[in-house]
Amino acid sequence: QKEVEQNSGPLSVPEGAIASLNCTYSDRGSQSFFWYRQYSGKSPELIMFIYSNGDKEDGRFTAQLNKASQYVSLLIRDSQPSDSATYLCAVNEDQFYFGTGTSLTVIP
Amino acid sequence: DTEVTQTPKHLVMGMTNKKSLKCEQHMGHRAMYWYKQKAKKPPELMFVYSYEKLSINESVPSRFSPECPNSSLLNLHLHALQPEDSALYLCASSHFAARATSGANVLTFGAGSRLTVL
């Protein structure tokens, strides 16, 4: 059974701070990792994917992958109240495996 | 076109009704998925179609019946549902069902169909 683990939170950060979301996975052979954002009552939307060790930046978002330690993280810089949502980590193997999600609240 | 379109957005049905959820994508993706999501839970995989053939059925009750008429369309037929089946039903698609040998195989979700069973 492939496992993707996330701290369910809730995580609260003040506006303008850096939010750090973490995810660990069990299958050392996993190669592709995804971060989705989901607002309450809406469907998940892709924020970033990463498949190479190191950092990948897109605007205020940075995904970090460390295959040796089997973790992937998402940093949100200059957090905004509109970033308040649940963030889902996912791994693509024979199917897509999702973590349980981390609830983020950005306090104005 | 980078969208997955789901209809209807909302559906209310009785336990004896028969209804269908529909999903369409025109991204050339060869894998299509149905997920069920309850409040504050991650999406739960129900079915995967790969090249229009059912490749994964996660032990879903027979009152849910998937259908893939062609590579762009995916239906979920509903019959004799229970109130506990009320949830957000998400359709998604990706280039391939399994991981890509190079690059990333991105999963794109539709907006979802909110189902309420009375």
JSON list of N, CA and C in Angstrom, two decimals, chain B residues 6-8 10-22 34-36 46-47 60-67 75-82 85-90 113-117:
[
{"chain": "B", "resi": 6, "resn": "GLN", "atom": "N", "xyz": [-17.78, 19.04, -16.20]},
{"chain": "B", "resi": 6, "resn": "GLN", "atom": "CA", "xyz": [-18.70, 18.09, -15.55]},
{"chain": "B", "resi": 6, "resn": "GLN", "atom": "C", "xyz": [-20.11, 18.67, -15.51]},
{"chain": "B", "resi": 7, "resn": "THR", "atom": "N", "xyz": [-21.08, 17.81, -15.76]},
{"chain": "B", "resi": 7, "resn": "THR", "atom": "CA", "xyz": [-22.49, 18.19, -15.61]},
{"chain": "B", "resi": 7, "resn": "THR", "atom": "C", "xyz": [-23.26, 17.05, -14.96]},
{"chain": "B", "resi": 8, "resn": "PRO", "atom": "N", "xyz": [-24.28, 17.35, -14.15]},
{"chain": "B", "resi": 8, "resn": "PRO", "atom": "CA", "xyz": [-24.64, 18.70, -13.69]},
{"chain": "B", "resi": 8, "resn": "PRO", "atom": "C", "xyz": [-23.74, 19.15, -12.55]},
{"chain": "B", "resi": 10, "resn": "HIS", "atom": "N", "xyz": [-24.96, 20.36, -9.72]},
{"chain": "B", "resi": 10, "resn": "HIS", "atom": "CA", "xyz": [-25.68, 19.91, -8.53]},
{"chain": "B", "resi": 10, "resn": "HIS", "atom": "C", "xyz": [-26.73, 18.90, -8.94]},
{"chain": "B", "resi": 11, "resn": "LEU", "atom": "N", "xyz": [-26.92, 17.89, -8.11]},
{"chain": "B", "resi": 11, "resn": "LEU", "atom": "CA", "xyz": [-27.94, 16.88, -8.40]},
{"chain": "B", "resi": 11, "resn": "LEU", "atom": "C", "xyz": [-28.55, 16.42, -7.08]},
{"chain": "B", "resi": 12, "resn": "VAL", "atom": "N", "xyz": [-29.86, 16.45, -7.02]},
{"chain": "B", "resi": 12, "resn": "VAL", "atom": "CA", "xyz": [-30.59, 15.91, -5.87]},
{"chain": "B", "resi": 12, "resn": "VAL", "atom": "C", "xyz": [-31.44, 14.76, -6.39]},
{"chain": "B", "resi": 13, "resn": "MET", "atom": "N", "xyz": [-31.32, 13.63, -5.74]},
{"chain": "B", "resi": 13, "resn": "MET", "atom": "CA", "xyz": [-32.08, 12.47, -6.20]},
{"chain": "B", "resi": 13, "resn": "MET", "atom": "C", "xyz": [-32.58, 11.65, -5.03]},
{"chain": "B", "resi": 14, "resn": "GLY", "atom": "N", "xyz": [-33.68, 10.95, -5.27]},
{"chain": "B", "resi": 14, "resn": "GLY", "atom": "CA", "xyz": [-34.20, 10.03, -4.28]},
{"chain": "B", "resi": 14, "resn": "GLY", "atom": "C", "xyz": [-33.53, 8.69, -4.42]},
{"chain": "B", "resi": 15, "resn": "MET", "atom": "N", "xyz": [-33.75, 7.85, -3.44]},
{"chain": "B", "resi": 15, "resn": "MET", "atom": "CA", "xyz": [-33.06, 6.57, -3.40]},
{"chain": "B", "resi": 15, "resn": "MET", "atom": "C", "xyz": [-33.53, 5.61, -4.51]},
{"chain": "B", "resi": 16, "resn": "THR", "atom": "N", "xyz": [-34.67, 5.90, -5.11]},
{"chain": "B", "resi": 16, "resn": "THR", "atom": "CA", "xyz": [-35.16, 5.01, -6.17]},
{"chain": "B", "resi": 16, "resn": "THR", "atom": "C", "xyz": [-34.88, 5.56, -7.57]},
{"chain": "B", "resi": 17, "resn": "ASN", "atom": "N", "xyz": [-34.31, 6.76, -7.63]},
{"chain": "B", "resi": 17, "resn": "ASN", "atom": "CA", "xyz": [-34.07, 7.38, -8.94]},
{"chain": "B", "resi": 17, "resn": "ASN", "atom": "C", "xyz": [-32.90, 6.75, -9.68]},
{"chain": "B", "resi": 18, "resn": "LYS", "atom": "N", "xyz": [-32.89, 6.99, -11.00]},
{"chain": "B", "resi": 18, "resn": "LYS", "atom": "CA", "xyz": [-31.72, 6.68, -11.82]},
{"chain": "B", "resi": 18, "resn": "LYS", "atom": "C", "xyz": [-31.27, 7.99, -12.45]},
{"chain": "B", "resi": 19, "resn": "LYS", "atom": "N", "xyz": [-30.02, 8.33, -12.28]},
{"chain": "B", "resi": 19, "resn": "LYS", "atom": "CA", "xyz": [-29.46, 9.55, -12.85]},
{"chain": "B", "resi": 19, "resn": "LYS", "atom": "C", "xyz": [-28.06, 9.26, -13.35]},
{"chain": "B", "resi": 20, "resn": "SER", "atom": "N", "xyz": [-27.49, 10.22, -14.08]},
{"chain": "B", "resi": 20, "resn": "SER", "atom": "CA", "xyz": [-26.13, 10.07, -14.58]},
{"chain": "B", "resi": 20, "resn": "SER", "atom": "C", "xyz": [-25.34, 11.35, -14.40]},
{"chain": "B", "resi": 21, "resn": "LEU", "atom": "N", "xyz": [-24.07, 11.19, -14.10]},
{"chain": "B", "resi": 21, "resn": "LEU", "atom": "CA", "xyz": [-23.13, 12.30, -14.11]},
{"chain": "B", "resi": 21, "resn": "LEU", "atom": "C", "xyz": [-22.30, 12.19, -15.38]},
{"chain": "B", "resi": 22, "resn": "LYS", "atom": "N", "xyz": [-21.98, 13.36, -15.97]},
{"chain": "B", "resi": 22, "resn": "LYS", "atom": "CA", "xyz": [-21.25, 13.35, -17.23]},
{"chain": "B", "resi": 22, "resn": "LYS", "atom": "C", "xyz": [-19.97, 14.16, -17.13]},
{"chain": "B", "resi": 34, "resn": "TRP", "atom": "N", "xyz": [-12.98, 8.73, -11.97]},
{"chain": "B", "resi": 34, "resn": "TRP", "atom": "CA", "xyz": [-14.02, 9.20, -11.07]},
{"chain": "B", "resi": 34, "resn": "TRP", "atom": "C", "xyz": [-13.50, 9.10, -9.64]},
{"chain": "B", "resi": 35, "resn": "TYR", "atom": "N", "xyz": [-13.65, 10.22, -8.92]},
{"chain": "B", "resi": 35, "resn": "TYR", "atom": "CA", "xyz": [-13.34, 10.26, -7.51]},
{"chain": "B", "resi": 35, "resn": "TYR", "atom": "C", "xyz": [-14.59, 10.68, -6.74]},
{"chain": "B", "resi": 36, "resn": "LYS", "atom": "N", "xyz": [-14.66, 10.22, -5.50]},
{"chain": "B", "resi": 36, "resn": "LYS", "atom": "CA", "xyz": [-15.71, 10.65, -4.58]},
{"chain": "B", "resi": 36, "resn": "LYS", "atom": "C", "xyz": [-15.02, 11.38, -3.44]},
{"chain": "B", "resi": 46, "resn": "MET", "atom": "N", "xyz": [-12.52, 6.00, -7.34]},
{"chain": "B", "resi": 46, "resn": "MET", "atom": "CA", "xyz": [-13.57, 5.01, -7.59]},
{"chain": "B", "resi": 46, "resn": "MET", "atom": "C", "xyz": [-13.21, 4.15, -8.81]},
{"chain": "B", "resi": 47, "resn": "PHE", "atom": "N", "xyz": [-12.99, 4.82, -9.95]},
{"chain": "B", "resi": 47, "resn": "PHE", "atom": "CA", "xyz": [-12.74, 4.10, -11.21]},
{"chain": "B", "resi": 47, "resn": "PHE", "atom": "C", "xyz": [-11.67, 4.82, -12.02]},
{"chain": "B", "resi": 60, "resn": "VAL", "atom": "N", "xyz": [-16.06, -0.57, -5.83]},
{"chain": "B", "resi": 60, "resn": "VAL", "atom": "CA", "xyz": [-17.19, 0.35, -5.69]},
{"chain": "B", "resi": 60, "resn": "VAL", "atom": "C", "xyz": [-18.50, -0.43, -5.81]},
{"chain": "B", "resi": 61, "resn": "PRO", "atom": "N", "xyz": [-19.51, -0.13, -4.96]},
{"chain": "B", "resi": 61, "resn": "PRO", "atom": "CA", "xyz": [-20.80, -0.84, -5.05]},
{"chain": "B", "resi": 61, "resn": "PRO", "atom": "C", "xyz": [-21.41, -0.72, -6.44]},
{"chain": "B", "resi": 62, "resn": "SER", "atom": "N", "xyz": [-22.15, -1.74, -6.82]},
{"chain": "B", "resi": 62, "resn": "SER", "atom": "CA", "xyz": [-22.70, -1.81, -8.18]},
{"chain": "B", "resi": 62, "resn": "SER", "atom": "C", "xyz": [-23.76, -0.76, -8.46]},
{"chain": "B", "resi": 63, "resn": "ARG", "atom": "N", "xyz": [-24.21, -0.05, -7.44]},
{"chain": "B", "resi": 63, "resn": "ARG", "atom": "CA", "xyz": [-25.17, 1.03, -7.68]},
{"chain": "B", "resi": 63, "resn": "ARG", "atom": "C", "xyz": [-24.50, 2.20, -8.41]},
{"chain": "B", "resi": 64, "resn": "PHE", "atom": "N", "xyz": [-23.17, 2.17, -8.50]},
{"chain": "B", "resi": 64, "resn": "PHE", "atom": "CA", "xyz": [-22.41, 3.11, -9.32]},
{"chain": "B", "resi": 64, "resn": "PHE", "atom": "C", "xyz": [-21.91, 2.34, -10.54]},
{"chain": "B", "resi": 65, "resn": "SER", "atom": "N", "xyz": [-22.23, 2.83, -11.73]},
{"chain": "B", "resi": 65, "resn": "SER", "atom": "CA", "xyz": [-21.85, 2.13, -12.94]},
{"chain": "B", "resi": 65, "resn": "SER", "atom": "C", "xyz": [-21.16, 3.09, -13.90]},
{"chain": "B", "resi": 66, "resn": "PRO", "atom": "N", "xyz": [-19.86, 2.92, -14.13]},
{"chain": "B", "resi": 66, "resn": "PRO", "atom": "CA", "xyz": [-19.17, 3.85, -15.03]},
{"chain": "B", "resi": 66, "resn": "PRO", "atom": "C", "xyz": [-19.33, 3.42, -16.48]},
{"chain": "B", "resi": 67, "resn": "GLU", "atom": "N", "xyz": [-19.13, 4.41, -17.36]},
{"chain": "B", "resi": 67, "resn": "GLU", "atom": "CA", "xyz": [-19.18, 4.13, -18.79]},
{"chain": "B", "resi": 67, "resn": "GLU", "atom": "C", "xyz": [-18.26, 5.13, -19.49]},
{"chain": "B", "resi": 75, "resn": "ASN", "atom": "N", "xyz": [-19.00, 8.77, -18.18]},
{"chain": "B", "resi": 75, "resn": "ASN", "atom": "CA", "xyz": [-20.27, 8.88, -17.46]},
{"chain": "B", "resi": 75, "resn": "ASN", "atom": "C", "xyz": [-20.21, 8.07, -16.18]},
{"chain": "B", "resi": 76, "resn": "LEU", "atom": "N", "xyz": [-21.04, 8.46, -15.23]},
{"chain": "B", "resi": 76, "resn": "LEU", "atom": "CA", "xyz": [-21.23, 7.67, -14.02]},
{"chain": "B", "resi": 76, "resn": "LEU", "atom": "C", "xyz": [-22.73, 7.53, -13.81]},
{"chain": "B", "resi": 77, "resn": "HIS", "atom": "N", "xyz": [-23.23, 6.31, -14.00]},
{"chain": "B", "resi": 77, "resn": "HIS", "atom": "CA", "xyz": [-24.66, 6.06, -13.84]},
{"chain": "B", "resi": 77, "resn": "HIS", "atom": "C", "xyz": [-24.95, 5.68, -12.40]},
{"chain": "B", "resi": 78, "resn": "LEU", "atom": "N", "xyz": [-26.02, 6.29, -11.89]},
{"chain": "B", "resi": 78, "resn": "LEU", "atom": "CA", "xyz": [-26.35, 6.16, -10.48]},
{"chain": "B", "resi": 78, "resn": "LEU", "atom": "C", "xyz": [-27.73, 5.53, -10.33]},
{"chain": "B", "resi": 79, "resn": "HIS", "atom": "N", "xyz": [-27.84, 4.54, -9.48]},
{"chain": "B", "resi": 79, "resn": "HIS", "atom": "CA", "xyz": [-29.14, 3.87, -9.30]},
{"chain": "B", "resi": 79, "resn": "HIS", "atom": "C", "xyz": [-29.22, 3.31, -7.89]},
{"chain": "B", "resi": 80, "resn": "ALA", "atom": "N", "xyz": [-30.36, 3.56, -7.25]},
{"chain": "B", "resi": 80, "resn": "ALA", "atom": "CA", "xyz": [-30.63, 3.03, -5.91]},
{"chain": "B", "resi": 80, "resn": "ALA", "atom": "C", "xyz": [-29.56, 3.46, -4.91]},
{"chain": "B", "resi": 81, "resn": "LEU", "atom": "N", "xyz": [-29.22, 4.73, -4.96]},
{"chain": "B", "resi": 81, "resn": "LEU", "atom": "CA", "xyz": [-28.19, 5.22, -4.05]},
{"chain": "B", "resi": 81, "resn": "LEU", "atom": "C", "xyz": [-28.72, 5.38, -2.63]},
{"chain": "B", "resi": 82, "resn": "GLN", "atom": "N", "xyz": [-27.81, 5.49, -1.70]},
{"chain": "B", "resi": 82, "resn": "GLN", "atom": "CA", "xyz": [-28.12, 5.66, -0.30]},
{"chain": "B", "resi": 82, "resn": "GLN", "atom": "C", "xyz": [-27.76, 7.09, 0.13]},
{"chain": "B", "resi": 85, "resn": "ASP", "atom": "N", "xyz": [-24.21, 8.16, 0.19]},
{"chain": "B", "resi": 85, "resn": "ASP", "atom": "CA", "xyz": [-23.51, 8.39, -1.08]},
{"chain": "B", "resi": 85, "resn": "ASP", "atom": "C", "xyz": [-23.46, 9.87, -1.44]},
{"chain": "B", "resi": 86, "resn": "SER", "atom": "N", "xyz": [-24.13, 10.69, -0.67]},
{"chain": "B", "resi": 86, "resn": "SER", "atom": "CA", "xyz": [-24.07, 12.13, -0.90]},
{"chain": "B", "resi": 86, "resn": "SER", "atom": "C", "xyz": [-22.64, 12.60, -0.74]},
{"chain": "B", "resi": 87, "resn": "ALA", "atom": "N", "xyz": [-22.14, 13.31, -1.75]},
{"chain": "B", "resi": 87, "resn": "ALA", "atom": "CA", "xyz": [-20.73, 13.71, -1.76]},
{"chain": "B", "resi": 87, "resn": "ALA", "atom": "C", "xyz": [-20.49, 14.59, -2.99]},
{"chain": "B", "resi": 88, "resn": "LEU", "atom": "N", "xyz": [-19.26, 15.05, -3.11]},
{"chain": "B", "resi": 88, "resn": "LEU", "atom": "CA", "xyz": [-18.79, 15.73, -4.32]},
{"chain": "B", "resi": 88, "resn": "LEU", "atom": "C", "xyz": [-18.15, 14.68, -5.20]},
{"chain": "B", "resi": 89, "resn": "TYR", "atom": "N", "xyz": [-18.63, 14.53, -6.41]},
{"chain": "B", "resi": 89, "resn": "TYR", "atom": "CA", "xyz": [-18.07, 13.56, -7.35]},
{"chain": "B", "resi": 89, "resn": "TYR", "atom": "C", "xyz": [-17.22, 14.30, -8.36]},
{"chain": "B", "resi": 90, "resn": "LEU", "atom": "N", "xyz": [-15.97, 13.90, -8.40]},
{"chain": "B", "resi": 90, "resn": "LEU", "atom": "CA", "xyz": [-14.98, 14.58, -9.23]},
{"chain": "B", "resi": 90, "resn": "LEU", "atom": "C", "xyz": [-14.57, 13.69, -10.39]},
{"chain": "B", "resi": 113, "resn": "SER", "atom": "N", "xyz": [-19.43, 17.45, -9.37]},
{"chain": "B", "resi": 113, "resn": "SER", "atom": "CA", "xyz": [-20.89, 17.38, -9.30]},
{"chain": "B", "resi": 113, "resn": "SER", "atom": "C", "xyz": [-21.26, 17.11, -7.85]},
{"chain": "B", "resi": 114, "resn": "ARG", "atom": "N", "xyz": [-22.00, 18.04, -7.26]},
{"chain": "B", "resi": 114, "resn": "ARG", "atom": "CA", "xyz": [-22.42, 17.89, -5.85]},
{"chain": "B", "resi": 114, "resn": "ARG", "atom": "C", "xyz": [-23.69, 17.08, -5.83]},
{"chain": "B", "resi": 115, "resn": "LEU", "atom": "N", "xyz": [-23.62, 15.86, -5.27]},
{"chain": "B", "resi": 115, "resn": "LEU", "atom": "CA", "xyz": [-24.76, 14.95, -5.25]},
{"chain": "B", "resi": 115, "resn": "LEU", "atom": "C", "xyz": [-25.35, 14.88, -3.86]},
{"chain": "B", "resi": 116, "resn": "THR", "atom": "N", "xyz": [-26.66, 15.03, -3.79]},
{"chain": "B", "resi": 116, "resn": "THR", "atom": "CA", "xyz": [-27.40, 14.86, -2.54]},
{"chain": "B", "resi": 116, "resn": "THR", "atom": "C", "xyz": [-28.44, 13.77, -2.75]},
{"chain": "B", "resi": 117, "resn": "VAL", "atom": "N", "xyz": [-28.40, 12.75, -1.92]},
{"chain": "B", "resi": 117, "resn": "VAL", "atom": "CA", "xyz": [-29.35, 11.64, -2.00]},
{"chain": "B", "resi": 117, "resn": "VAL", "atom": "C", "xyz": [-30.30, 11.75, -0.81]}
]
